[in-house]
Amino acid sequence: MGDTVRMTVAQATINFLGAQYSESDGVEQKLFAGCLGIFGHGNVAGIGQALLQAELEQPDLLPYVLGRNEQAMVHTAVAYARMRERRQTWVVSTSVGPGATNMLTGAALATINRLPVLLLPADTFADRSASPLLQELEQPYAGDVTVNDAFRPVSVYFDRVWRPEQLPAALLSAMRVLTDPAATGAVTVCFPQDVQAAAHDWPVELFAKRVWHIARPLPERAVLEQAAALIKAAKRPLVVAGGGVHYSGASEALAAFCDATGIPVGQSQAGKGTLVFDHPQCLGAIGSTGTTASNAVAAEADLVIGIGTRYSDFTTASRTAFADPGVGFVNINVAGLDAVKHAGLSVVADAREALEGLTALLDGHRVDQAYVERYTALDAEWERTVETVYAETETPEGLLTQNAVIGTVNEVSDPRDVVVCAAGSMPGDLHKLWRTRDPKGYHVEYGYSCMGYEVAGGLGVAMACPDRDVFVMVGDGSYLMMATELATAVQEHVKIITVLVENHGYASIGALSESLGSQRFGTRYRERSGSGRLDGDFLPVDLAANAASFGLEVIRATTKAELADAIKVAKAGSDPVVIYVETDPFVDAPSSESWWDVPVSATSTLASTQQARTTYEEHKARQRLFLTPPSTS
Ligand SMILES: Cc1ncc(C[n+]2csc(CCOP(=O)(O)OP(=O)(O)O)c2C)c(N)n1
Ligand SMILES: [Mg+2]
């Protein structure tokens, strides 16, 4: 037997995690920036003790940050990982029971967005000596099921360390999955609380520095040649760029490919910024929240080249965006799951490698000049639309429009600043309207579009890029759901500029409800009136005062000029600031001339619903399955 060292399971885990590195393109960095945590029984004595010991004896090993809500901590970690192109993330430690299950939403968000995070929920006693303990689920049908089993469907790897001897295998598997570009997401390793505190003799090699190479799978030569042939044969090819382009660091390779071929690009939410907004081939957002330019080009495209996209229903306008009868797909993706979608030619490969290979194979091939002129004109028309709405002035009621808020933030912020959002009407409006001037300047979480991501995610973004200002755009609904991490931002002295957009409820779902014949039912923050309905006065809730209670500077802005001044003040300082603006929920962003499939009641006593159903059926008829493989003939 070789040398061993005696430590608890928790101490061994923290020592192991602090010694893990990722490596990509020859650049090494610590895989974990630190550990976010909230203590309770389950982790306070085990992992908590190990973190304390580490902070005192090896402060750089795995710095501990106290969060305020477990879900929010996952958001922070995931946002950080996205900014670091999945090469670095955080560990999140929770107590047993509710502390653990509070992370479920965050786990789903991480997995859907293909972003790495290591979750360490505490678990009930392995030896069951004190069962049923506080917060333990007792299932009559199974002795080994705990609430943590709910993590299985939302994790890309799940394990539970019932015995110390299992620890090396569980941790090595967790690292493998976290650093696998095709498989990454939420990795959950559960730690029964008695096991955390148990001592064991560990082989010293367990704690050696370990470097996890992040692979760039190469495309198969023959498949890439097929892809090049399809692109050469296409008259109206269009790239759909997704988040995978960012994670592969393929923005420059995409720009070179577009410059050489003249092929235009529509961008998904995660793919926005892969080309900057004024790149000649950038048509901006695509799909249900897309630009009219992207969507017009998509409707006519005969070949769609998906790169690092999972083709969500927003990206494809619920399968109505691509209307050419013979349209085919070529999909470049590290994940086979995504590469095979829509019967596409599946190019399972890293985006940068595949793009560089394709540009070489295409060897000077360019699309027709007439096509270039057509999409350039469409793009210019959309840019004029953006100019117009950016210039909107206050409404007759003296309210700002959301378009003007977005325009003002865009114009006053610096090109390298980052805008963060996730749910409500702003993600769609930002997708269309935000002029992204830096590949990392746009961070909208739209895989899960999770209300409450904004502040917590913004904190993670700001921690990942202290040299940029971070604008958290958050609606009143999302803010009310989870503003908790403003306290963490104050604690950590992390500057985030939160633009809190008050419109007294759910403008997004209100507009959706109206379009579906449901009359904005239950979407405004109003008191219950004498009629028994929620149609009374607006609630006297003062969110600006709420934000100020976190110990932050809050600036109320009622005009565009005040908003611009507030942004300048916030940018000039070094502390977190909240800018509170009230907007008119009835002024929408310009239409994307696109659709989103949300089924309307097939039968109803309400005329509004009946009308909406007729419209729904018209749109639904345009929806198609893409089952035909692409062809060069
Ligand atoms: C956790 C969560 N619950 C519910 C939803 C559904 N939803 C999407 S947007 C929205 C309303 C958001 O309101 P607000 O933040 O005020 O933004 P606004 O729509 O007013 O722009 C709701 C309820 C969601 N996306 N996430
Ligand atoms: Mg709102």
PDB file of C-alpha atoms in Angstrom, residues 22-24 31 85-87 110-116 156 174-185 212-218 243-249 308 332-338 348-353:
ATOM      1  CA  SER A  22      -9.433  22.405 -17.002  1.00  0.00           C
ATOM      2  CA  GLU A  23      -7.279  22.870 -20.076  1.00  0.00           C
ATOM      3  CA  SER A  24      -8.320  24.123 -23.476  1.00  0.00           C
ATOM      4  CA  LEU A  31     -12.001  24.108 -12.748  1.00  0.00           C
ATOM      5  CA  GLU A  85     -16.934  29.331 -21.865  1.00  0.00           C
ATOM      6  CA  ARG A  86     -17.545  26.280 -19.656  1.00  0.00           C
ATOM      7  CA  ARG A  87     -13.914  26.013 -18.641  1.00  0.00           C
ATOM      8  CA  ALA A 110     -27.858  24.120 -16.136  1.00  0.00           C
ATOM      9  CA  THR A 111     -28.573  20.900 -17.976  1.00  0.00           C
ATOM     10  CA  ILE A 112     -30.895  22.469 -20.558  1.00  0.00           C
ATOM     11  CA  ASN A 113     -28.354  25.207 -21.265  1.00  0.00           C
ATOM     12  CA  ARG A 114     -25.496  22.653 -21.401  1.00  0.00           C
ATOM     13  CA  LEU A 115     -23.598  24.512 -18.699  1.00  0.00           C
ATOM     14  CA  PRO A 116     -21.444  22.798 -16.071  1.00  0.00           C
ATOM     15  CA  VAL A 156     -26.202  14.730 -16.545  1.00  0.00           C
ATOM     16  CA  ALA A 174     -18.184  13.975 -12.003  1.00  0.00           C
ATOM     17  CA  MET A 175     -15.071  15.670 -13.455  1.00  0.00           C
ATOM     18  CA  ARG A 176     -15.290  13.609 -16.647  1.00  0.00           C
ATOM     19  CA  VAL A 177     -18.847  14.753 -17.311  1.00  0.00           C
ATOM     20  CA  LEU A 178     -18.352  18.389 -16.283  1.00  0.00           C
ATOM     21  CA  THR A 179     -15.501  18.779 -18.767  1.00  0.00           C
ATOM     22  CA  ASP A 180     -17.107  16.836 -21.621  1.00  0.00           C
ATOM     23  CA  PRO A 181     -18.408  19.440 -24.102  1.00  0.00           C
ATOM     24  CA  ALA A 182     -21.150  17.135 -25.370  1.00  0.00           C
ATOM     25  CA  ALA A 183     -22.335  15.814 -22.015  1.00  0.00           C
ATOM     26  CA  THR A 184     -21.915  18.708 -19.614  1.00  0.00           C
ATOM     27  CA  GLY A 185     -24.649  20.149 -17.409  1.00  0.00           C
ATOM     28  CA  TRP A 212      -9.002  17.806 -17.558  1.00  0.00           C
ATOM     29  CA  HIS A 213      -8.569  18.472 -21.254  1.00  0.00           C
ATOM     30  CA  ILE A 214     -11.662  19.936 -22.906  1.00  0.00           C
ATOM     31  CA  ALA A 215     -11.869  18.130 -26.201  1.00  0.00           C
ATOM     32  CA  ARG A 216     -12.346  19.602 -29.664  1.00  0.00           C
ATOM     33  CA  PRO A 217     -13.687  16.602 -31.558  1.00  0.00           C
ATOM     34  CA  LEU A 218     -12.601  16.719 -35.213  1.00  0.00           C
ATOM     35  CA  GLY A 243     -24.350  28.907 -27.932  1.00  0.00           C
ATOM     36  CA  GLY A 244     -21.980  26.183 -29.058  1.00  0.00           C
ATOM     37  CA  VAL A 245     -20.188  28.741 -31.230  1.00  0.00           C
ATOM     38  CA  HIS A 246     -19.382  30.733 -28.093  1.00  0.00           C
ATOM     39  CA  TYR A 247     -18.337  27.710 -26.047  1.00  0.00           C
ATOM     40  CA  SER A 248     -16.025  26.562 -28.798  1.00  0.00           C
ATOM     41  CA  GLY A 249     -14.516  30.052 -29.086  1.00  0.00           C
ATOM     42  CA  GLY A 308     -23.899  24.754 -31.955  1.00  0.00           C
ATOM     43  CA  ILE A 332     -22.386  21.056 -36.724  1.00  0.00           C
ATOM     44  CA  ASN A 333     -22.535  20.130 -33.076  1.00  0.00           C
ATOM     45  CA  VAL A 334     -20.410  18.333 -30.477  1.00  0.00           C
ATOM     46  CA  ALA A 335     -23.546  16.561 -29.283  1.00  0.00           C
ATOM     47  CA  GLY A 336     -25.043  13.847 -31.475  1.00  0.00           C
ATOM     48  CA  LEU A 337     -28.409  14.669 -29.899  1.00  0.00           C
ATOM     49  CA  ASP A 338     -28.392  18.084 -31.535  1.00  0.00           C
ATOM     50  CA  VAL A 348     -20.453  15.762 -34.919  1.00  0.00           C
ATOM     51  CA  ALA A 349     -17.562  18.094 -34.231  1.00  0.00           C
ATOM     52  CA  ASP A 350     -16.270  21.122 -32.436  1.00  0.00           C
ATOM     53  CA  ALA A 351     -17.621  24.287 -34.084  1.00  0.00           C
ATOM     54  CA  ARG A 352     -14.261  25.988 -34.584  1.00  0.00           C
ATOM     55  CA  GLU A 353     -12.614  22.923 -36.075  1.00  0.00           C
TER      56      GLU A 353
END
